[in-house]
PDB file of C-alpha atoms in Angstrom:
ATOM      1  CA  MET A   1      -0.012  -0.002  -0.016  1.00  0.00           C
ATOM      2  CA  ILE A   2       1.010   3.629  -0.625  1.00  0.00           C
ATOM      3  CA  ARG A   3       0.473   5.678   2.519  1.00  0.00           C
ATOM      4  CA  ALA A   4      -0.678   9.167   1.569  1.00  0.00           C
ATOM      5  CA  ILE A   5      -1.328  12.536   3.259  1.00  0.00           C
ATOM      6  CA  ILE A   6      -3.542  15.285   1.798  1.00  0.00           C
ATOM      7  CA  ILE A   7      -2.848  18.907   2.750  1.00  0.00           C
ATOM      8  CA  ASP A   8      -5.102  21.613   1.355  1.00  0.00           C
ATOM      9  CA  ASP A   9      -6.838  24.564   3.038  1.00  0.00           C
ATOM     10  CA  GLU A  10     -10.091  23.858   1.087  1.00  0.00           C
ATOM     11  CA  PRO A  11     -12.060  21.127   2.968  1.00  0.00           C
ATOM     12  CA  ASN A  12     -14.073  20.301  -0.196  1.00  0.00           C
ATOM     13  CA  ALA A  13     -10.875  19.774  -2.158  1.00  0.00           C
ATOM     14  CA  VAL A  14      -9.534  17.469   0.547  1.00  0.00           C
ATOM     15  CA  GLY A  15     -12.732  15.438   0.613  1.00  0.00           C
ATOM     16  CA  LEU A  16     -12.973  15.144  -3.138  1.00  0.00           C
ATOM     17  CA  LEU A  17      -9.382  14.052  -3.551  1.00  0.00           C
ATOM     18  CA  ALA A  18      -9.809  11.390  -0.786  1.00  0.00           C
ATOM     19  CA  LEU A  19     -12.931  10.130  -2.536  1.00  0.00           C
ATOM     20  CA  ARG A  20     -11.202   9.936  -5.911  1.00  0.00           C
ATOM     21  CA  LEU A  21      -8.335   8.001  -4.425  1.00  0.00           C
ATOM     22  CA  ALA A  22     -10.694   5.530  -2.710  1.00  0.00           C
ATOM     23  CA  GLN A  23     -12.640   5.012  -5.959  1.00  0.00           C
ATOM     24  CA  HIS A  24      -9.765   4.850  -8.475  1.00  0.00           C
ATOM     25  CA  CYS A  25      -6.547   4.165  -6.595  1.00  0.00           C
ATOM     26  CA  PRO A  26      -7.190   1.278  -4.160  1.00  0.00           C
ATOM     27  CA  GLN A  27      -3.449   0.899  -3.580  1.00  0.00           C
ATOM     28  CA  VAL A  28      -3.435   4.247  -1.783  1.00  0.00           C
ATOM     29  CA  GLU A  29      -4.350   4.582   1.900  1.00  0.00           C
ATOM     30  CA  VAL A  30      -4.944   8.106   3.090  1.00  0.00           C
ATOM     31  CA  VAL A  31      -3.454   8.198   6.603  1.00  0.00           C
ATOM     32  CA  ALA A  32      -4.131  11.932   7.235  1.00  0.00           C
ATOM     33  CA  SER A  33      -6.184  14.722   5.746  1.00  0.00           C
ATOM     34  CA  CYS A  34      -5.264  18.256   6.790  1.00  0.00           C
ATOM     35  CA  THR A  35      -6.918  21.615   6.073  1.00  0.00           C
ATOM     36  CA  ASN A  36      -4.145  23.858   7.350  1.00  0.00           C
ATOM     37  CA  SER A  37      -0.390  23.899   6.874  1.00  0.00           C
ATOM     38  CA  ARG A  38       0.600  23.398  10.514  1.00  0.00           C
ATOM     39  CA  GLN A  39      -1.582  20.287  10.788  1.00  0.00           C
ATOM     40  CA  GLY A  40       0.106  19.080   7.576  1.00  0.00           C
ATOM     41  CA  ILE A  41       3.603  19.535   9.008  1.00  0.00           C
ATOM     42  CA  GLN A  42       2.714  17.482  12.061  1.00  0.00           C
ATOM     43  CA  ALA A  43       1.061  14.774   9.943  1.00  0.00           C
ATOM     44  CA  ILE A  44       4.178  14.443   7.759  1.00  0.00           C
ATOM     45  CA  LEU A  45       6.369  14.155  10.862  1.00  0.00           C
ATOM     46  CA  ASP A  46       4.058  11.681  12.572  1.00  0.00           C
ATOM     47  CA  HIS A  47       3.088   9.313   9.687  1.00  0.00           C
ATOM     48  CA  HIS A  48       6.208   9.093   7.450  1.00  0.00           C
ATOM     49  CA  ALA A  49       3.973   8.679   4.424  1.00  0.00           C
ATOM     50  CA  ASP A  50       5.095   7.545   0.968  1.00  0.00           C
ATOM     51  CA  LEU A  51       3.171  10.334  -0.862  1.00  0.00           C
ATOM     52  CA  VAL A  52       2.037  13.791   0.042  1.00  0.00           C
ATOM     53  CA  PHE A  53      -0.568  15.757  -1.958  1.00  0.00           C
ATOM     54  CA  LEU A  54       0.194  19.369  -1.158  1.00  0.00           C
ATOM     55  CA  ASP A  55      -1.518  22.629  -2.069  1.00  0.00           C
ATOM     56  CA  ILE A  56       0.879  25.512  -2.730  1.00  0.00           C
ATOM     57  CA  GLU A  57      -1.202  28.559  -1.902  1.00  0.00           C
ATOM     58  CA  MET A  58      -2.370  28.295   1.707  1.00  0.00           C
ATOM     59  CA  PRO A  59      -2.726  30.814   4.559  1.00  0.00           C
ATOM     60  CA  GLN A  60      -0.149  30.816   7.373  1.00  0.00           C
ATOM     61  CA  LEU A  61       2.467  28.772   5.532  1.00  0.00           C
ATOM     62  CA  ASN A  62       2.526  28.017   1.823  1.00  0.00           C
ATOM     63  CA  GLY A  63       3.499  24.649   0.321  1.00  0.00           C
ATOM     64  CA  PHE A  64       7.226  25.463   0.058  1.00  0.00           C
ATOM     65  CA  GLN A  65       7.340  26.585   3.701  1.00  0.00           C
ATOM     66  CA  VAL A  66       5.705  23.322   4.712  1.00  0.00           C
ATOM     67  CA  LEU A  67       8.409  21.423   2.886  1.00  0.00           C
ATOM     68  CA  GLU A  68      11.138  23.513   4.540  1.00  0.00           C
ATOM     69  CA  ALA A  69       9.650  22.597   7.929  1.00  0.00           C
ATOM     70  CA  VAL A  70       9.900  18.853   7.224  1.00  0.00           C
ATOM     71  CA  ALA A  71      13.300  18.877   5.483  1.00  0.00           C
ATOM     72  CA  GLY A  72      14.962  15.513   5.888  1.00  0.00           C
ATOM     73  CA  VAL A  73      11.766  13.487   5.725  1.00  0.00           C
ATOM     74  CA  SER A  74      11.634  11.434   2.517  1.00  0.00           C
ATOM     75  CA  PHE A  75       8.459  11.108   0.435  1.00  0.00           C
ATOM     76  CA  SER A  76       7.110  11.501  -3.061  1.00  0.00           C
ATOM     77  CA  LEU A  77       5.340  14.782  -3.686  1.00  0.00           C
ATOM     78  CA  ALA A  78       2.455  15.842  -5.881  1.00  0.00           C
ATOM     79  CA  PHE A  79       1.524  19.497  -5.762  1.00  0.00           C
ATOM     80  CA  VAL A  80      -2.178  20.340  -6.106  1.00  0.00           C
ATOM     81  CA  THR A  81      -2.447  23.641  -7.858  1.00  0.00           C
ATOM     82  CA  ALA A  82      -4.531  26.127  -9.779  1.00  0.00           C
ATOM     83  CA  TYR A  83      -1.542  27.902 -11.270  1.00  0.00           C
ATOM     84  CA  ASP A  84      -1.472  29.417 -14.798  1.00  0.00           C
ATOM     85  CA  GLU A  85       0.054  27.909 -17.899  1.00  0.00           C
ATOM     86  CA  PHE A  86       3.534  29.471 -17.379  1.00  0.00           C
ATOM     87  CA  ALA A  87       3.723  28.067 -13.840  1.00  0.00           C
ATOM     88  CA  LEU A  88       2.665  24.620 -14.987  1.00  0.00           C
ATOM     89  CA  LYS A  89       5.586  24.584 -17.402  1.00  0.00           C
ATOM     90  CA  ALA A  90       7.839  25.422 -14.514  1.00  0.00           C
ATOM     91  CA  PHE A  91       6.685  22.217 -12.803  1.00  0.00           C
ATOM     92  CA  ARG A  92       7.538  20.283 -15.919  1.00  0.00           C
ATOM     93  CA  TYR A  93      10.971  21.856 -16.333  1.00  0.00           C
ATOM     94  CA  SER A  94      11.660  20.779 -12.731  1.00  0.00           C
ATOM     95  CA  ALA A  95      10.144  17.261 -13.232  1.00  0.00           C
ATOM     96  CA  VAL A  96       7.941  17.841 -10.180  1.00  0.00           C
ATOM     97  CA  ASP A  97       4.561  16.127 -10.186  1.00  0.00           C
ATOM     98  CA  TYR A  98       1.480  18.274 -10.028  1.00  0.00           C
ATOM     99  CA  LEU A  99      -2.280  17.927 -10.319  1.00  0.00           C
ATOM    100  CA  LEU A 100      -4.277  20.817 -11.729  1.00  0.00           C
ATOM    101  CA  LYS A 101      -7.461  21.797  -9.960  1.00  0.00           C
ATOM    102  CA  PRO A 102     -10.130  20.575 -10.576  1.00  0.00           C
ATOM    103  CA  ILE A 103      -8.350  17.236 -10.491  1.00  0.00           C
ATOM    104  CA  ASP A 104      -8.768  14.975 -13.488  1.00  0.00           C
ATOM    105  CA  THR A 105      -9.225  11.326 -12.521  1.00  0.00           C
ATOM    106  CA  GLN A 106      -6.907   9.943 -15.215  1.00  0.00           C
ATOM    107  CA  GLU A 107      -4.163  12.369 -14.207  1.00  0.00           C
ATOM    108  CA  LEU A 108      -4.523  11.291 -10.623  1.00  0.00           C
ATOM    109  CA  ILE A 109      -4.204   7.630 -11.595  1.00  0.00           C
ATOM    110  CA  GLN A 110      -1.086   8.422 -13.633  1.00  0.00           C
ATOM    111  CA  ALA A 111       0.485  10.420 -10.757  1.00  0.00           C
ATOM    112  CA  VAL A 112      -0.011   7.496  -8.368  1.00  0.00           C
ATOM    113  CA  ALA A 113       1.455   5.103 -10.958  1.00  0.00           C
ATOM    114  CA  ARG A 114       4.575   7.305 -11.177  1.00  0.00           C
ATOM    115  CA  VAL A 115       4.986   7.186  -7.424  1.00  0.00           C
ATOM    116  CA  GLU A 116       4.941   3.382  -7.535  1.00  0.00           C
ATOM    117  CA  LYS A 117       7.868   3.438  -9.977  1.00  0.00           C
ATOM    118  CA  ARG A 118       9.895   6.362  -8.800  1.00  0.00           C
ATOM    119  CA  ARG A 119      11.818   7.936  -5.986  1.00  0.00           C
ATOM    120  CA  GLU A 120      11.142  10.799  -3.585  1.00  0.00           C
ATOM    121  CA  THR A 121      11.078  14.381  -4.819  1.00  0.00           C
ATOM    122  CA  LEU A 122      14.546  15.849  -4.434  1.00  0.00           C
ATOM    123  CA  PRO A 123      15.433  19.246  -2.822  1.00  0.00           C
ATOM    124  CA  GLU A 124      17.189  20.323  -6.036  1.00  0.00           C
ATOM    125  CA  GLN A 125      13.920  19.905  -7.981  1.00  0.00           C
ATOM    126  CA  LEU A 126      11.986  22.008  -5.460  1.00  0.00           C
ATOM    127  CA  GLU A 127      14.611  24.745  -5.456  1.00  0.00           C
ATOM    128  CA  HIS A 128      14.596  24.812  -9.246  1.00  0.00           C
ATOM    129  CA  LEU A 129      10.810  25.108  -9.217  1.00  0.00           C
ATOM    130  CA  LYS A 130      10.722  27.797  -6.511  1.00  0.00           C
ATOM    131  CA  GLN A 131      13.233  29.987  -8.379  1.00  0.00           C
ATOM    132  CA  GLN A 132      11.019  29.945 -11.474  1.00  0.00           C
ATOM    133  CA  LEU A 133       7.757  30.578  -9.641  1.00  0.00           C
ATOM    134  CA  ASN A 134       9.277  33.446  -7.659  1.00  0.00           C
ATOM    135  CA  SER A 135      11.000  35.062 -10.610  1.00  0.00           C
ATOM    136  CA  PRO A 136       9.593  38.534 -11.375  1.00  0.00           C
ATOM    137  CA  VAL A 137      10.261  37.962 -15.073  1.00  0.00           C
ATOM    138  CA  LYS A 138       8.472  35.058 -16.744  1.00  0.00           C
ATOM    139  CA  THR A 139      11.397  33.547 -18.597  1.00  0.00           C
ATOM    140  CA  PHE A 140      12.058  29.833 -19.050  1.00  0.00           C
ATOM    141  CA  PRO A 141      15.027  28.318 -17.236  1.00  0.00           C
ATOM    142  CA  ASP A 142      18.358  27.444 -18.737  1.00  0.00           C
ATOM    143  CA  ARG A 143      18.308  23.973 -17.196  1.00  0.00           C
ATOM    144  CA  ILE A 144      15.858  21.090 -17.388  1.00  0.00           C
ATOM    145  CA  ALA A 145      15.429  18.268 -14.852  1.00  0.00           C
ATOM    146  CA  LEU A 146      15.517  14.846 -16.404  1.00  0.00           C
ATOM    147  CA  PRO A 147      14.064  12.047 -14.262  1.00  0.00           C
ATOM    148  CA  TYR A 148      15.654   8.628 -14.569  1.00  0.00           C
ATOM    149  CA  GLN A 149      15.427   5.392 -12.673  1.00  0.00           C
ATOM    150  CA  ASN A 150      17.615   6.382  -9.720  1.00  0.00           C
ATOM    151  CA  GLY A 151      17.090  10.094  -9.503  1.00  0.00           C
ATOM    152  CA  VAL A 152      17.044  13.312 -11.488  1.00  0.00           C
ATOM    153  CA  ALA A 153      19.768  14.912 -13.643  1.00  0.00           C
ATOM    154  CA  PHE A 154      19.868  18.679 -14.302  1.00  0.00           C
ATOM    155  CA  VAL A 155      21.078  19.524 -17.849  1.00  0.00           C
ATOM    156  CA  GLU A 156      21.863  22.863 -19.474  1.00  0.00           C
ATOM    157  CA  MET A 157      19.686  23.466 -22.547  1.00  0.00           C
ATOM    158  CA  LYS A 158      22.670  24.666 -24.609  1.00  0.00           C
ATOM    159  CA  ASP A 159      24.468  21.358 -23.966  1.00  0.00           C
ATOM    160  CA  ILE A 160      21.714  19.226 -25.517  1.00  0.00           C
ATOM    161  CA  ILE A 161      22.525  18.386 -29.167  1.00  0.00           C
ATOM    162  CA  TYR A 162      19.465  16.305 -29.875  1.00  0.00           C
ATOM    163  CA  CYS A 163      16.862  14.017 -28.275  1.00  0.00           C
ATOM    164  CA  GLU A 164      15.889  10.585 -29.531  1.00  0.00           C
ATOM    165  CA  ALA A 165      12.641   8.681 -28.821  1.00  0.00           C
ATOM    166  CA  ASN A 166      13.180   5.355 -27.032  1.00  0.00           C
ATOM    167  CA  HIS A 167       9.776   3.815 -26.448  1.00  0.00           C
ATOM    168  CA  ASN A 168       8.304   5.780 -23.487  1.00  0.00           C
ATOM    169  CA  TYR A 169      11.737   7.224 -22.697  1.00  0.00           C
ATOM    170  CA  THR A 170      13.904   9.838 -24.328  1.00  0.00           C
ATOM    171  CA  LYS A 171      17.667   9.851 -24.875  1.00  0.00           C
ATOM    172  CA  PHE A 172      19.323  13.272 -24.471  1.00  0.00           C
ATOM    173  CA  TYR A 173      22.678  13.458 -26.358  1.00  0.00           C
ATOM    174  CA  LEU A 174      25.031  16.061 -24.891  1.00  0.00           C
ATOM    175  CA  GLN A 175      28.025  18.054 -26.081  1.00  0.00           C
ATOM    176  CA  ASP A 176      30.479  16.151 -23.868  1.00  0.00           C
ATOM    177  CA  GLY A 177      29.587  12.865 -25.550  1.00  0.00           C
ATOM    178  CA  ARG A 178      27.411  11.540 -22.717  1.00  0.00           C
ATOM    179  CA  TYR A 179      23.673  10.857 -22.927  1.00  0.00           C
ATOM    180  CA  HIS A 180      20.850  10.728 -20.407  1.00  0.00           C
ATOM    181  CA  LEU A 181      17.939   8.384 -20.650  1.00  0.00           C
ATOM    182  CA  ALA A 182      14.966  10.226 -19.183  1.00  0.00           C
ATOM    183  CA  ALA A 183      11.639   8.746 -18.088  1.00  0.00           C
ATOM    184  CA  LYS A 184       9.668  11.086 -20.366  1.00  0.00           C
ATOM    185  CA  SER A 185       8.235  10.530 -23.822  1.00  0.00           C
ATOM    186  CA  LEU A 186       9.612  12.570 -26.752  1.00  0.00           C
ATOM    187  CA  ARG A 187       6.192  14.204 -27.094  1.00  0.00           C
ATOM    188  CA  ASP A 188       6.327  15.500 -23.536  1.00  0.00           C
ATOM    189  CA  ILE A 189       9.812  16.830 -24.133  1.00  0.00           C
ATOM    190  CA  GLN A 190       8.780  18.397 -27.465  1.00  0.00           C
ATOM    191  CA  GLU A 191       6.100  20.536 -25.768  1.00  0.00           C
ATOM    192  CA  LEU A 192       8.728  22.176 -23.601  1.00  0.00           C
ATOM    193  CA  LEU A 193      11.793  22.413 -25.809  1.00  0.00           C
ATOM    194  CA  GLU A 194      10.182  23.641 -29.014  1.00  0.00           C
ATOM    195  CA  GLU A 195       9.839  26.966 -27.180  1.00  0.00           C
ATOM    196  CA  ARG A 196      13.643  26.973 -26.730  1.00  0.00           C
ATOM    197  CA  ASP A 197      15.014  26.699 -30.304  1.00  0.00           C
ATOM    198  CA  PHE A 198      14.435  22.951 -30.575  1.00  0.00           C
ATOM    199  CA  LEU A 199      12.483  21.372 -33.407  1.00  0.00           C
ATOM    200  CA  ARG A 200      11.069  17.921 -33.905  1.00  0.00           C
ATOM    201  CA  VAL A 201      12.294  17.119 -37.398  1.00  0.00           C
ATOM    202  CA  HIS A 202      11.356  13.406 -37.402  1.00  0.00           C
ATOM    203  CA  ARG A 203       9.009  11.212 -35.379  1.00  0.00           C
ATOM    204  CA  GLN A 204      12.110   9.880 -33.615  1.00  0.00           C
ATOM    205  CA  PHE A 205      14.236  13.028 -33.253  1.00  0.00           C
ATOM    206  CA  LEU A 206      14.077  16.462 -31.672  1.00  0.00           C
ATOM    207  CA  ILE A 207      17.121  18.655 -32.418  1.00  0.00           C
ATOM    208  CA  ASN A 208      18.733  21.759 -30.980  1.00  0.00           C
ATOM    209  CA  LEU A 209      18.777  24.239 -33.883  1.00  0.00           C
ATOM    210  CA  GLY A 210      21.911  25.865 -32.469  1.00  0.00           C
ATOM    211  CA  HIS A 211      23.862  22.633 -33.031  1.00  0.00           C
ATOM    212  CA  ILE A 212      23.040  22.196 -36.746  1.00  0.00           C
ATOM    213  CA  ARG A 213      26.175  22.257 -38.884  1.00  0.00           C
ATOM    214  CA  LYS A 214      24.693  21.288 -42.232  1.00  0.00           C
ATOM    215  CA  PHE A 215      21.338  20.792 -43.869  1.00  0.00           C
ATOM    216  CA  VAL A 216      21.078  18.591 -46.961  1.00  0.00           C
ATOM    217  CA  LYS A 217      17.822  18.873 -48.952  1.00  0.00           C
ATOM    218  CA  GLY A 218      16.386  16.305 -51.268  1.00  0.00           C
ATOM    219  CA  GLU A 219      14.329  13.130 -51.144  1.00  0.00           C
ATOM    220  CA  GLY A 220      16.170  11.980 -48.062  1.00  0.00           C
ATOM    221  CA  SER A 221      16.751  15.314 -46.317  1.00  0.00           C
ATOM    222  CA  TYR A 222      18.991  15.301 -43.216  1.00  0.00           C
ATOM    223  CA  VAL A 223      20.962  17.543 -40.897  1.00  0.00           C
ATOM    224  CA  VAL A 224      24.456  17.057 -39.597  1.00  0.00           C
ATOM    225  CA  MET A 225      24.774  18.055 -35.931  1.00  0.00           C
ATOM    226  CA  SER A 226      27.774  19.485 -34.063  1.00  0.00           C
ATOM    227  CA  ASN A 227      28.766  15.951 -32.927  1.00  0.00           C
ATOM    228  CA  GLN A 228      28.769  14.863 -36.610  1.00  0.00           C
ATOM    229  CA  GLN A 229      25.657  12.750 -36.104  1.00  0.00           C
ATOM    230  CA  THR A 230      23.360  12.636 -39.122  1.00  0.00           C
ATOM    231  CA  ILE A 231      19.659  13.135 -38.247  1.00  0.00           C
ATOM    232  CA  PRO A 232      16.876  12.484 -40.853  1.00  0.00           C
ATOM    233  CA  VAL A 233      14.376  15.254 -41.575  1.00  0.00           C
ATOM    234  CA  SER A 234      10.889  14.019 -42.533  1.00  0.00           C
ATOM    235  CA  ARG A 235       9.143  15.464 -45.585  1.00  0.00           C
ATOM    236  CA  MET A 236       6.481  17.025 -43.394  1.00  0.00           C
ATOM    237  CA  GLN A 237       9.023  18.781 -41.124  1.00  0.00           C
ATOM    238  CA  LYS A 238      11.391  20.022 -43.844  1.00  0.00           C
ATOM    239  CA  GLU A 239       9.302  23.121 -44.509  1.00  0.00           C
ATOM    240  CA  ARG A 240       9.143  23.978 -40.791  1.00  0.00           C
ATOM    241  CA  LEU A 241      12.867  23.665 -40.492  1.00  0.00           C
ATOM    242  CA  MET A 242      13.474  25.907 -43.523  1.00  0.00           C
ATOM    243  CA  GLU A 243      11.024  28.507 -42.200  1.00  0.00           C
ATOM    244  CA  ARG A 244      12.828  28.661 -38.834  1.00  0.00           C
ATOM    245  CA  PHE A 245      16.082  29.554 -40.565  1.00  0.00           C
ATOM    246  CA  GLY A 246      14.660  31.551 -43.457  1.00  0.00           C
ATOM    247  CA  TRP A 247      16.303  29.159 -45.860  1.00  0.00           C
ATOM    248  CA  LEU A 248      15.161  29.048 -49.498  1.00  0.00           C
TER     249      LEU A 248
END
């Protein structure tokens, strides 16, 4: 069983989430439900749960202050939030789980499934997220968190040459010759990185436009990347690539 705690200052939200878990996630046992942040801190310290569902915007102490108060206690975390689209992307850049209010049942099931496979949320992820949410200027970060089997790697965007689909995982090929295998699909990665001078040129490949060294047009169009790797460009994506560079 997954032992879970729910912390949210809205009693209706707490009750609804507990009901959804009982109906759709029988492997989850809710060991505490709290409607204020101080109760939540005590529940985390008392119960040593596997998973905490935590609202961010609460009176007295917000979600990040709750986490600071229980530093050193290990658990998986899923923020429950009503944040805007920019903030939701900040969660994804940090690889921190979140559920958007009102909670979608399928997303809840998927979040619980990820907890069964994965590790606790790391302090580095939370700090990365907090910096973005607290930034007065809405700019996307220079680093992305890549979850893998044993933890999370933080990678500079400029160091990523290209990404390759690998079933439900994605391989990130870096300038120094290493690669990271991240537990995210290429489609998920595409939604974030295409805002950062990346382009999906093939169903299997997403490339960093800054690392293109050569583009060869024709029936079998391809690009040569800075690491000399040849990447095919599909017929459908060739026009998009040419538009991005203003090529004729």
